[in-house]
mmCIF file of C-alpha atoms in Angstrom:
data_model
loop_
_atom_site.group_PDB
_atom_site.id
_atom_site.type_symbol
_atom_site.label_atom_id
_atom_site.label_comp_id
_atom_site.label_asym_id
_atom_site.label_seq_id
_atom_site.Cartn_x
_atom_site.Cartn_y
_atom_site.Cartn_z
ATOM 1 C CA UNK A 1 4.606 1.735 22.327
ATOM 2 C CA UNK A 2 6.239 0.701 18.924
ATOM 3 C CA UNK A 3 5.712 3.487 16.867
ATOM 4 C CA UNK A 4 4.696 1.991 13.304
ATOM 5 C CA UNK A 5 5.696 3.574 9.639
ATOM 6 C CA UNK A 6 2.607 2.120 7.569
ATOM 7 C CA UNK A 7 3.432 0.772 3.814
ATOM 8 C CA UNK A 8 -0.412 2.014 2.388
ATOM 9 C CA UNK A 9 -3.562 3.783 3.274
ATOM 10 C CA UNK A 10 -6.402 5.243 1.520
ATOM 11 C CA UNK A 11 -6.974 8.477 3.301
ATOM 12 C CA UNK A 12 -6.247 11.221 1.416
ATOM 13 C CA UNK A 13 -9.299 8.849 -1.004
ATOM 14 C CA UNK A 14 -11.459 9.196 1.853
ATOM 15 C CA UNK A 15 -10.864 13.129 2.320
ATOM 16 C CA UNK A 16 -11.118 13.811 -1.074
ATOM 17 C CA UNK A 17 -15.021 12.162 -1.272
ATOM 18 C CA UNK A 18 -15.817 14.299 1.548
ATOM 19 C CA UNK A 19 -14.545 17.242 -0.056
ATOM 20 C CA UNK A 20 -16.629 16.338 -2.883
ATOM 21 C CA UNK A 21 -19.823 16.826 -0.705
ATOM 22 C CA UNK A 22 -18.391 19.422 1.214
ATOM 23 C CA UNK A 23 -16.474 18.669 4.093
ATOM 24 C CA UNK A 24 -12.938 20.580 5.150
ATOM 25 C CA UNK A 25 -10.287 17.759 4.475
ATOM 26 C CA UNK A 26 -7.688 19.498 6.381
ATOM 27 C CA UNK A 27 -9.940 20.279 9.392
ATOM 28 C CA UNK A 28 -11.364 16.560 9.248
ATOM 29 C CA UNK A 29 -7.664 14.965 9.366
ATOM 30 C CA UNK A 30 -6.087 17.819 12.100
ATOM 31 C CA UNK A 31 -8.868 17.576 14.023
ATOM 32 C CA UNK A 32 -10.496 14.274 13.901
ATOM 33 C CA UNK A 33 -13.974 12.455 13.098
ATOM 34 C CA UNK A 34 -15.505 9.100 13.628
ATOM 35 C CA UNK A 35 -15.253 8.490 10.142
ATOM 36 C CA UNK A 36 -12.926 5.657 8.139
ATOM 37 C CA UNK A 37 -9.518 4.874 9.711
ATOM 38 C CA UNK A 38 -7.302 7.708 10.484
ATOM 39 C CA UNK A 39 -6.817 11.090 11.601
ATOM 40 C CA UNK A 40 -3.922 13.290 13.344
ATOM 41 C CA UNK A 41 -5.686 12.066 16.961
ATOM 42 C CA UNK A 42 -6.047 8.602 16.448
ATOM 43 C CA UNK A 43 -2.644 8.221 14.278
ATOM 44 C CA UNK A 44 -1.683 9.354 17.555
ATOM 45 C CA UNK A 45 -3.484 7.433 19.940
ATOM 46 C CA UNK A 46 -2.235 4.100 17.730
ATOM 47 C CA UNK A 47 1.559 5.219 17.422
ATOM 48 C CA UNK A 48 0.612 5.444 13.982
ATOM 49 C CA UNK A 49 3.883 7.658 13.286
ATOM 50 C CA UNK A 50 3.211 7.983 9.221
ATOM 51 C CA UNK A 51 2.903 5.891 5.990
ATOM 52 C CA UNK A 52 2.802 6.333 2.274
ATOM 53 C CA UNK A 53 -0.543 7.880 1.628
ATOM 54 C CA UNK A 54 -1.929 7.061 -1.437
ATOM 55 C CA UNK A 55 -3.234 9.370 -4.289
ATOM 56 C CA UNK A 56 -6.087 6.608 -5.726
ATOM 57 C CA UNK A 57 -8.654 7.354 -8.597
ATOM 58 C CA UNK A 58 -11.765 5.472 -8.319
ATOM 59 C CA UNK A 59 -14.072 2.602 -9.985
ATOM 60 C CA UNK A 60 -17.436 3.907 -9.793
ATOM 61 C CA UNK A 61 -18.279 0.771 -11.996
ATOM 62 C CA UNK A 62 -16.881 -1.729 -9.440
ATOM 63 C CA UNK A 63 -19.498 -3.995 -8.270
ATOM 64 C CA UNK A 64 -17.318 -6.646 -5.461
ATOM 65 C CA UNK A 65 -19.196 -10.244 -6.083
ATOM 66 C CA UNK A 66 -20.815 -12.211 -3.653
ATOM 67 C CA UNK A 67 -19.969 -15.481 -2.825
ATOM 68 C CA UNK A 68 -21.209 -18.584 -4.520
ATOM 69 C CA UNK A 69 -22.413 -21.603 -1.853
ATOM 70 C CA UNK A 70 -18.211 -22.883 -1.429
ATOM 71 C CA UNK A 71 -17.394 -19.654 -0.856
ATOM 72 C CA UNK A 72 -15.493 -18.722 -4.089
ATOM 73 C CA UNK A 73 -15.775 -15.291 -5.708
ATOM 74 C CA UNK A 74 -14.718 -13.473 -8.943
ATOM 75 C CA UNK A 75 -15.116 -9.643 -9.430
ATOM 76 C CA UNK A 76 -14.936 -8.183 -12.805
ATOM 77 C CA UNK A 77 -11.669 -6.208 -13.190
ATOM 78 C CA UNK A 78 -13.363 -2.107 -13.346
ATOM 79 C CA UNK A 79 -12.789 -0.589 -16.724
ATOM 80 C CA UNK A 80 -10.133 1.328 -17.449
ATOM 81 C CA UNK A 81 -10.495 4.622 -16.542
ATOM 82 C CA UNK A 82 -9.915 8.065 -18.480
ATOM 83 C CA UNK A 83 -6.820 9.815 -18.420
ATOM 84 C CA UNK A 84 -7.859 13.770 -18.122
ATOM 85 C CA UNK A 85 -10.326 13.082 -15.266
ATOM 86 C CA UNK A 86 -7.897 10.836 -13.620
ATOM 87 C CA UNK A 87 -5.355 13.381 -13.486
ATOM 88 C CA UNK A 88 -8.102 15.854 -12.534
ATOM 89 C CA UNK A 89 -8.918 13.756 -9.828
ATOM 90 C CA UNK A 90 -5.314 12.906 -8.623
ATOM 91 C CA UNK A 91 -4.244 16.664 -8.821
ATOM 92 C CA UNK A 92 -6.749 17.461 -6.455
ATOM 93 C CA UNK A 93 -5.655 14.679 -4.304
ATOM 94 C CA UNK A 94 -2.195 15.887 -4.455
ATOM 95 C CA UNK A 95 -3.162 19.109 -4.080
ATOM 96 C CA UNK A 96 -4.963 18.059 0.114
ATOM 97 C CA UNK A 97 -1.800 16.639 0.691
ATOM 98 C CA UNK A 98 -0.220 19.796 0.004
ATOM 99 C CA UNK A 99 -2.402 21.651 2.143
ATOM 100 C CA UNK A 100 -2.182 19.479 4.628
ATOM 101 C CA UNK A 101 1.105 19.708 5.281
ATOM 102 C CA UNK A 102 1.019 23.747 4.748
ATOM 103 C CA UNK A 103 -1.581 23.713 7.874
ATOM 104 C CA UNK A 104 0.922 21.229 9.940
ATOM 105 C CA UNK A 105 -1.347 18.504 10.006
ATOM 106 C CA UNK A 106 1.218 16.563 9.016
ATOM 107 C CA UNK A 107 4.147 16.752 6.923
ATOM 108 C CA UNK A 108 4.662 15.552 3.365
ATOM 109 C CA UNK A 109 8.095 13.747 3.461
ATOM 110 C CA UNK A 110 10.400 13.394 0.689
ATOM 111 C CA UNK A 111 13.414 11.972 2.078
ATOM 112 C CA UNK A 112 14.201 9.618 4.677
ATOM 113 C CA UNK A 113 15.313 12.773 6.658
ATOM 114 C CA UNK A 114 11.930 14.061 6.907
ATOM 115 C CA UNK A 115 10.606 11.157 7.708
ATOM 116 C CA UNK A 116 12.626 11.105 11.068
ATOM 117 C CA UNK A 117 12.177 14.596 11.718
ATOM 118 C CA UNK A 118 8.428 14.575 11.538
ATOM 119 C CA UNK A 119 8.177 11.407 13.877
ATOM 120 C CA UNK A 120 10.652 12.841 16.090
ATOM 121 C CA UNK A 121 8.773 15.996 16.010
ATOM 122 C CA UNK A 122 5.582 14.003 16.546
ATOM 123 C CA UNK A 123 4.081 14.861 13.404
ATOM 124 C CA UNK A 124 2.648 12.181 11.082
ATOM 125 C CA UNK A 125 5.150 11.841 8.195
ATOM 126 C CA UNK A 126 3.306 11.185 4.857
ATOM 127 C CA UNK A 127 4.880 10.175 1.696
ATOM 128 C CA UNK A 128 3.008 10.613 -1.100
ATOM 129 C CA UNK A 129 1.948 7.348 -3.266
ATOM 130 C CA UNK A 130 0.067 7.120 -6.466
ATOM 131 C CA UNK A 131 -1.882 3.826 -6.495
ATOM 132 C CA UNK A 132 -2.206 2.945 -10.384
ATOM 133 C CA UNK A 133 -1.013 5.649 -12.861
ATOM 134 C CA UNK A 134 -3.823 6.738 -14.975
ATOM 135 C CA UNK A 135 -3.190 9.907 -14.535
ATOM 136 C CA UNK A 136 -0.207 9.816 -15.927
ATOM 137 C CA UNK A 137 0.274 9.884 -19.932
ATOM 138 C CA UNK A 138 2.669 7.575 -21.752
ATOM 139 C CA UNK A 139 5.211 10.973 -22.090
ATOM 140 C CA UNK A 140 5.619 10.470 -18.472
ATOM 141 C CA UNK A 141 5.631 14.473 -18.273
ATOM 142 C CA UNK A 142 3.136 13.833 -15.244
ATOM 143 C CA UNK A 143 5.487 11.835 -13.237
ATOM 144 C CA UNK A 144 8.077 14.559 -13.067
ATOM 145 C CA UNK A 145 4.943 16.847 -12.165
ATOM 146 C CA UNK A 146 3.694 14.638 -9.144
ATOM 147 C CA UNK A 147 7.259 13.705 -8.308
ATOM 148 C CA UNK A 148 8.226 17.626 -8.118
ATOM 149 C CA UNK A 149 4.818 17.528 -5.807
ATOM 150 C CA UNK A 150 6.337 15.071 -3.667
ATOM 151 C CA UNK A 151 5.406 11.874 -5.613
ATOM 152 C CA UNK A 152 8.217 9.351 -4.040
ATOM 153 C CA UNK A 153 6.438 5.995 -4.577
ATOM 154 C CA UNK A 154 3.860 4.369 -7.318
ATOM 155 C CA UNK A 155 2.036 1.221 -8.576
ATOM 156 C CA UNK A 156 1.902 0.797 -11.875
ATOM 157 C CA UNK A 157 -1.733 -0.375 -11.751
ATOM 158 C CA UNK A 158 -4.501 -0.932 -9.691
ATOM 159 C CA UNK A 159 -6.904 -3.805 -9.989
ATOM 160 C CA UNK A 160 -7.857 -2.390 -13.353
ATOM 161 C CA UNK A 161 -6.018 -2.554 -16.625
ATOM 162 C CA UNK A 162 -3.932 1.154 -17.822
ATOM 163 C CA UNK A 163 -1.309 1.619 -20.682
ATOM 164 C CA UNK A 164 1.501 0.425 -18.256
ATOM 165 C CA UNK A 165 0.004 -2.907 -17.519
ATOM 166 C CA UNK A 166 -2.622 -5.063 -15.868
ATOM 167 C CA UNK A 167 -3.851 -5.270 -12.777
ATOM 168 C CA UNK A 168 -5.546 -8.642 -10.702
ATOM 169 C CA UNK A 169 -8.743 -9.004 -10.080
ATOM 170 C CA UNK A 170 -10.702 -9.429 -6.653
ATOM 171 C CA UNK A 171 -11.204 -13.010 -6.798
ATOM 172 C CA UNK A 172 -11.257 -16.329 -4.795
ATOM 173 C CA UNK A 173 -9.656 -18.648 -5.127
ATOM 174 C CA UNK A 174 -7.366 -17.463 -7.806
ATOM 175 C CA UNK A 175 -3.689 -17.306 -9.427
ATOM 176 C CA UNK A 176 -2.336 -13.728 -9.367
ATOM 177 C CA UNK A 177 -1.197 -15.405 -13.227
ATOM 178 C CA UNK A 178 -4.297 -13.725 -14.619
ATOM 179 C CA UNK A 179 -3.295 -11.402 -17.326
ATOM 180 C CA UNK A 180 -0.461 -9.894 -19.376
ATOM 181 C CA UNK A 181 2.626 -7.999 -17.595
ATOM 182 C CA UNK A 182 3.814 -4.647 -18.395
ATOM 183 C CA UNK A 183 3.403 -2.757 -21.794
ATOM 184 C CA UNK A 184 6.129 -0.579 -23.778
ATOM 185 C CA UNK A 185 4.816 2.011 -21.601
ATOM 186 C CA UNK A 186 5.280 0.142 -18.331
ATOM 187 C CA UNK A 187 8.650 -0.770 -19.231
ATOM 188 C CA UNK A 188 9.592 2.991 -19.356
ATOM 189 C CA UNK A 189 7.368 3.932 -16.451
ATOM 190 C CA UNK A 190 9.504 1.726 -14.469
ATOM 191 C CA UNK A 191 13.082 2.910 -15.853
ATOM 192 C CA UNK A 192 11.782 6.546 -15.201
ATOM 193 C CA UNK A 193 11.058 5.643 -11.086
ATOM 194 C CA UNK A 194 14.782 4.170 -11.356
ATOM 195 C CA UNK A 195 15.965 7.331 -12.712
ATOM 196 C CA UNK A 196 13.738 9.574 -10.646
ATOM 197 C CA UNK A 197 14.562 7.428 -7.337
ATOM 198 C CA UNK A 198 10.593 6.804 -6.831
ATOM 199 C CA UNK A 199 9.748 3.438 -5.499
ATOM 200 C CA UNK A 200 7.979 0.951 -7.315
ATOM 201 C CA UNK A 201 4.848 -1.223 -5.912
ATOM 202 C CA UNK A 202 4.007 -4.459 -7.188
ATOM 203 C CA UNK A 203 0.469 -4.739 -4.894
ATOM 204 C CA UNK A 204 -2.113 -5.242 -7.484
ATOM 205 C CA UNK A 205 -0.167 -6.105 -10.333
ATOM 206 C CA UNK A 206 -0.360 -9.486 -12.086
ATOM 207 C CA UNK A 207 2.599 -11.774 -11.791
ATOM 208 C CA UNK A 208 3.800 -11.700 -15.004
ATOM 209 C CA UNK A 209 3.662 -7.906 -14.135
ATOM 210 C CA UNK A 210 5.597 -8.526 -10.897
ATOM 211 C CA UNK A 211 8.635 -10.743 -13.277
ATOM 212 C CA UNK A 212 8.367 -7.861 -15.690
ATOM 213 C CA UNK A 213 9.592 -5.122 -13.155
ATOM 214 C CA UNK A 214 11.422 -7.408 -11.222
ATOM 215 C CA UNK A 215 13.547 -8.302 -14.138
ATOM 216 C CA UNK A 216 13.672 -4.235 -15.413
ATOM 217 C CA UNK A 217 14.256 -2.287 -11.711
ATOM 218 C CA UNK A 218 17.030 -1.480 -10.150
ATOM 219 C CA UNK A 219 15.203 -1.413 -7.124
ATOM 220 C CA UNK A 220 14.659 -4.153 -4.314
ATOM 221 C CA UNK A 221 10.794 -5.687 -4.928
ATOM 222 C CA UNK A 222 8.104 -4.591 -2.593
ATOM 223 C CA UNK A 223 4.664 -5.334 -2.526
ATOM 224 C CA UNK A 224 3.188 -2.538 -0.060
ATOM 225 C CA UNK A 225 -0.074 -3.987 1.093
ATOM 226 C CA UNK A 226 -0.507 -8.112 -0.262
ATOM 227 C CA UNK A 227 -0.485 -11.560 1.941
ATOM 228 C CA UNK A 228 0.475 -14.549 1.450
ATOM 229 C CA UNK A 229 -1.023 -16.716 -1.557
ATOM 230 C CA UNK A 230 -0.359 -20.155 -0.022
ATOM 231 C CA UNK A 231 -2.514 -18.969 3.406
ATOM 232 C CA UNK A 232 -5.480 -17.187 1.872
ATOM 233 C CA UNK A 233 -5.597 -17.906 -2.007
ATOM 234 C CA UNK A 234 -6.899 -14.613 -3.259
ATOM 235 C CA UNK A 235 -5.321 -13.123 -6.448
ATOM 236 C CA UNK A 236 -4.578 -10.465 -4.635
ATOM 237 C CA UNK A 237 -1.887 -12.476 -2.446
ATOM 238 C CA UNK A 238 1.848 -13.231 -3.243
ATOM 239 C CA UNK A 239 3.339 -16.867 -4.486
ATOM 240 C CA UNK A 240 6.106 -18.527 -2.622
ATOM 241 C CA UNK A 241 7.596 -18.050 -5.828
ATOM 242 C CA UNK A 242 7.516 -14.220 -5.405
ATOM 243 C CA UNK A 243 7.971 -13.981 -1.956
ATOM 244 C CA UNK A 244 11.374 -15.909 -3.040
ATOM 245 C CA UNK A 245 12.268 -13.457 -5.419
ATOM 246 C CA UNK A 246 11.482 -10.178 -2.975
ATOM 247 C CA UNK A 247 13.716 -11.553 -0.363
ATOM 248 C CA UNK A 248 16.589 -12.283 -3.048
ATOM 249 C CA UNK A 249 16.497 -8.263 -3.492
ATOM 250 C CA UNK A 250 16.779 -8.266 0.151
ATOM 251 C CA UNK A 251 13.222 -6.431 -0.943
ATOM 252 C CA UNK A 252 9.910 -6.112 1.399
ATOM 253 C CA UNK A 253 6.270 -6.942 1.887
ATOM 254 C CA UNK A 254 3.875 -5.080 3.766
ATOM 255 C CA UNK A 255 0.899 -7.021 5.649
ATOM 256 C CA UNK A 256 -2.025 -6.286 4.840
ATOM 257 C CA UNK A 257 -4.762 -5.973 7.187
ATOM 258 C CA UNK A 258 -7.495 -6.794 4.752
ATOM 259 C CA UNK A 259 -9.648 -9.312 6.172
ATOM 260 C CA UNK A 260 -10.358 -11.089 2.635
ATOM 261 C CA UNK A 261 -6.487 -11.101 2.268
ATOM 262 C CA UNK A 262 -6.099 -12.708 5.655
ATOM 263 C CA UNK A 263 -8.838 -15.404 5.898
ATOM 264 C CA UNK A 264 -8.273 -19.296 4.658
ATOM 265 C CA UNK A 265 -11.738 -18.191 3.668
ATOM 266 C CA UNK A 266 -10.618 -15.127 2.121
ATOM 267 C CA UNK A 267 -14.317 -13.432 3.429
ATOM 268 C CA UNK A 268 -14.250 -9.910 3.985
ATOM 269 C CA UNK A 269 -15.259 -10.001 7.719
ATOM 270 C CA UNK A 270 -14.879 -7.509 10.557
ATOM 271 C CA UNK A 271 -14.849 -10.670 12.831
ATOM 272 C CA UNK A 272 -11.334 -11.708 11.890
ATOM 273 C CA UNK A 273 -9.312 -12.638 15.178
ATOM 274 C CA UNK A 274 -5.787 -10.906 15.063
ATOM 275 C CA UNK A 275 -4.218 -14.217 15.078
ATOM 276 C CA UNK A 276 -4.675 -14.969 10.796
ATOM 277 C CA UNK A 277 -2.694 -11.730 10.834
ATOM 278 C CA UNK A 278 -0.191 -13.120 12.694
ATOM 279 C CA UNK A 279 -0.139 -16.580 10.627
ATOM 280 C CA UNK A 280 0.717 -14.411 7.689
ATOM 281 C CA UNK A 281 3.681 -12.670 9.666
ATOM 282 C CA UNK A 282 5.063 -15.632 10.985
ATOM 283 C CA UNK A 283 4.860 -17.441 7.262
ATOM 284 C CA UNK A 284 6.646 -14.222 5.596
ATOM 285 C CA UNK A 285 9.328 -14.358 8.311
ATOM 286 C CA UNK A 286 9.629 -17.966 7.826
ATOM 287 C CA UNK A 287 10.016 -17.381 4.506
ATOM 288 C CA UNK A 288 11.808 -14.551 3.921
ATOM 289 C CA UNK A 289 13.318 -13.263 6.906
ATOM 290 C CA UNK A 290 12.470 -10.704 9.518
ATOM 291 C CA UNK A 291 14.294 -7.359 7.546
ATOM 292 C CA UNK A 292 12.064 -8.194 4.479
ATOM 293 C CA UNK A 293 8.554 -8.300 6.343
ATOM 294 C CA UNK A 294 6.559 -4.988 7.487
ATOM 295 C CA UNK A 295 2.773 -3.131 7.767
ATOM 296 C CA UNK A 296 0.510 -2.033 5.038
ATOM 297 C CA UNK A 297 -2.902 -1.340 6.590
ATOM 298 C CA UNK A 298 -4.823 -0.336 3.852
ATOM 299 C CA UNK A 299 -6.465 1.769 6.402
ATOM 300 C CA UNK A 300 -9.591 3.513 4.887
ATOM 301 C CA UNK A 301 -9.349 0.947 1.383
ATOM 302 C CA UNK A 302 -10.649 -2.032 3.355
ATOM 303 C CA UNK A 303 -12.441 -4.292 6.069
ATOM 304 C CA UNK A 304 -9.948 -4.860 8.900
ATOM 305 C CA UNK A 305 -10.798 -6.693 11.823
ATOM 306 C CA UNK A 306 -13.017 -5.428 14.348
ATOM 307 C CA UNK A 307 -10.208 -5.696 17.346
ATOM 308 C CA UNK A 308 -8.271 -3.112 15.115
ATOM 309 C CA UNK A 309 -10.576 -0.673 14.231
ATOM 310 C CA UNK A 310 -8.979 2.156 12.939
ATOM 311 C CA UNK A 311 -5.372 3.603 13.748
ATOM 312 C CA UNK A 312 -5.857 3.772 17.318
ATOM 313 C CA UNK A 313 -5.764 0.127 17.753
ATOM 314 C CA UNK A 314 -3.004 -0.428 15.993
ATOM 315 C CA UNK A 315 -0.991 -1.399 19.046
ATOM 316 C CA UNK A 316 -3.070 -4.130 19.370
ATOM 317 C CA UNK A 317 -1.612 -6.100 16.517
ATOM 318 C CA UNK A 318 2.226 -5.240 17.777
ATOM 319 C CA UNK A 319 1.104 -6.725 21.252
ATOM 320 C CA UNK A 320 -0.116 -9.694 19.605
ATOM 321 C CA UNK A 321 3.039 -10.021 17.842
ATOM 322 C CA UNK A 322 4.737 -9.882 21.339
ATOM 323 C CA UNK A 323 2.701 -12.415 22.455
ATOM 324 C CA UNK A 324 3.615 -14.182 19.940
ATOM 325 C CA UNK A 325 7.640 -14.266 20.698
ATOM 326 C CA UNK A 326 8.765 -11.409 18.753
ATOM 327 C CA UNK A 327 10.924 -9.465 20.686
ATOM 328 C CA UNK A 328 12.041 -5.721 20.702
ATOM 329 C CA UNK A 329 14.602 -5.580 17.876
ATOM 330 C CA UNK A 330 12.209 -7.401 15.329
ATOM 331 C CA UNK A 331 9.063 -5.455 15.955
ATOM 332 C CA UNK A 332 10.757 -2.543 15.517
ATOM 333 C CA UNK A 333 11.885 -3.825 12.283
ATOM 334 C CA UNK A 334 8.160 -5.009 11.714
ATOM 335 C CA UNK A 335 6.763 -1.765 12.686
ATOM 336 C CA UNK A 336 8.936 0.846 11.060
ATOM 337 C CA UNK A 337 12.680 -0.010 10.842
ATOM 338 C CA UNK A 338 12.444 -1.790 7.277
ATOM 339 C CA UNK A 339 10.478 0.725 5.414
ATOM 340 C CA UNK A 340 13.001 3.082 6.339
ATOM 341 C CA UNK A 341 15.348 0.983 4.695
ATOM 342 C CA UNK A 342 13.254 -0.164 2.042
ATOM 343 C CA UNK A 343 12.372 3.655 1.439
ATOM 344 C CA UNK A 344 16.313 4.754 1.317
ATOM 345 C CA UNK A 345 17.460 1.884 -0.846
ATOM 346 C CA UNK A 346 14.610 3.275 -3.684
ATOM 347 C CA UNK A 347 15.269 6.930 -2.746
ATOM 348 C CA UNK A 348 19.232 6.564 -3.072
ATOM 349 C CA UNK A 349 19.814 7.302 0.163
ATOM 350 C CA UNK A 350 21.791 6.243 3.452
ATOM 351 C CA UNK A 351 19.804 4.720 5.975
ATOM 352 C CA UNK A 352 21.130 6.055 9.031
#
């Protein structure tokens, strides 16, 4: 089994909706349930070892567009949101992570030492991501909040415009060149995750966005969970162009298992065969080397495909991969080894 260090997942999302109605999100992630993507005993099962766990405030105005009759789709970007119930919202979130890892469902890592110890222990090691920063204010006295939570990695946006910059929209096919790049705001956002060691995201963002940090952090470029543009042409996806410029930073991309991200038809269907995930590996590799390439489910944000599942199939893909040709060395670099490095590098640390 290649044990697997994830780049982005939506869980703590999916506990905190079920907390909303109810439900014991510490219980329903130690324990288990048949519900989204992962859990302690399927993490497990999958060699799911841990990930950066996002902190994500919802759209409740989002509305994803159907296809016209070739196929092509554009959703409306969601309105920006608030910024006092996003931080209520994202507090809370923070706040199940917390108590999570004071029940030792898993541990909240904040350094790449943790993050060893807790998959050597056999305990899923989550890092704590914020997934577009409206709940931050343009003080930044948030940030140093979240970051004293355990806050060690952000994206500036979401698909949804915020005072640090714009976001893409769910569309195909498109040009991630759909917007503006980073405001004043944004530009300090990103000097305060340089300062702060807190690594930066560039999924979601547009790509004047993505030149904007790129030519601002001191950080190598990595785009946690996004695909390759010239495969499936979703705005979503990353240009040779950029995929040029992350592996000049010696930076990283995380594959996305999003079937609309993976698809020449970019459809959002559970009957996606494992091979169009592979495609987009083999491209990235191709294109930017094996130490730059790496996983970002989206587990519990998205439609993966059906052979998947959920976490306990994530094998499946690194057998695939085997098949495939890739051999020991790079899957573990696939599977875990360049996070780790990707993580140190932002974090300031020696990667061991």
């Amino acid at each position: 089994m290649q044990f697997v260090f994830d780049g982005h997942n939506d869980v703590l999302l999916r506990l905190w909706t079920h907390e909303q109605d109810g439900g014991d999100p510490v219980a329903e992630f130690a324990n288990g349930t048949d519900l989204g993507h992962i859990d302690a005993p399927r993490a497990k099962a999958g060699g799911l070892a841990g990930g950066l766990c996002a902190i994500y405030v919802p759209s409740g105005d989002l509305v994803f567009a159907d296809p016209d009759k070739n196929g092509h789709y554009v959703t409306p970007l969601a309105a920006p949101l608030e910024p006092l119930p996003s931080l209520r919202i994202a507090t809370e979130m923070a706040a199940i992570a917390l108590r999570l890892d004071k029940a030792g469902a898993w541990r909240l890592c904040r350094t790449l030492k943790d993050i060893r110890q807790a998959m050597a222990d056999g305990v899923f090691a989550a890092v704590m991501h914020m997934e577009g920063c409206e709940a931050i204010g343009p003080d930044l006295a948030a940030l140093e909040v979240f970051y004293a939570a355990g806050l060690r990695s952000l994206g500036p946006v979401w698909s949804r415009h915020n005072i640090f910059g714009h976001g893409v929209p769910f569309a195909f096919p498109m040009s991630p060149d759909t917007a503006p790049g980073l405001t004043d705001a944004g530009f300090a956002l990103v000097r305060e995750c340089n300062r702060l060691g807190i690594l930066i995201d560039l999924a979601h963002i547009t790509e004047k966005g993505f030149w904007d940090i790129a030519k601002t952090t001191d950080q190598p470029l990595v785009a946690s969970h996004s695909n390759v543009h010239e495969l499936t042409p979703v705005a979503r996806n990353l240009t040779d162009k950029q995929l040029d410029a992350i592996r000049e930073t010696r930076g990283l991309i995380g594959v996305n298992y999003a079937t609309a991200m993976l698809r020449s038809d970019g459809r959002s269907d559970g009957d996606t065969p494992l091979s169009d995930m592979v495609r987009h590996i083999d491209y990235l590799v191709e294109r930017v080397g094996i130490d730059c390439v790496a996983l970002g489910s989206d587990f519990d944000g998205a439609t993966i495909p059906d052979e998947i599942g959920d976490a306990a199939g994530n094998q499946k893909l690194i057998a695939a991969l085997q098949r495939a040709g890739y051999g020991a060395g790079d899957l573990e670099k696939l599977a875990r080894g360049n996070w780790l490095r990707i993580l140190a590098s932002a974090w300031g640390e020696e990667d061991a």
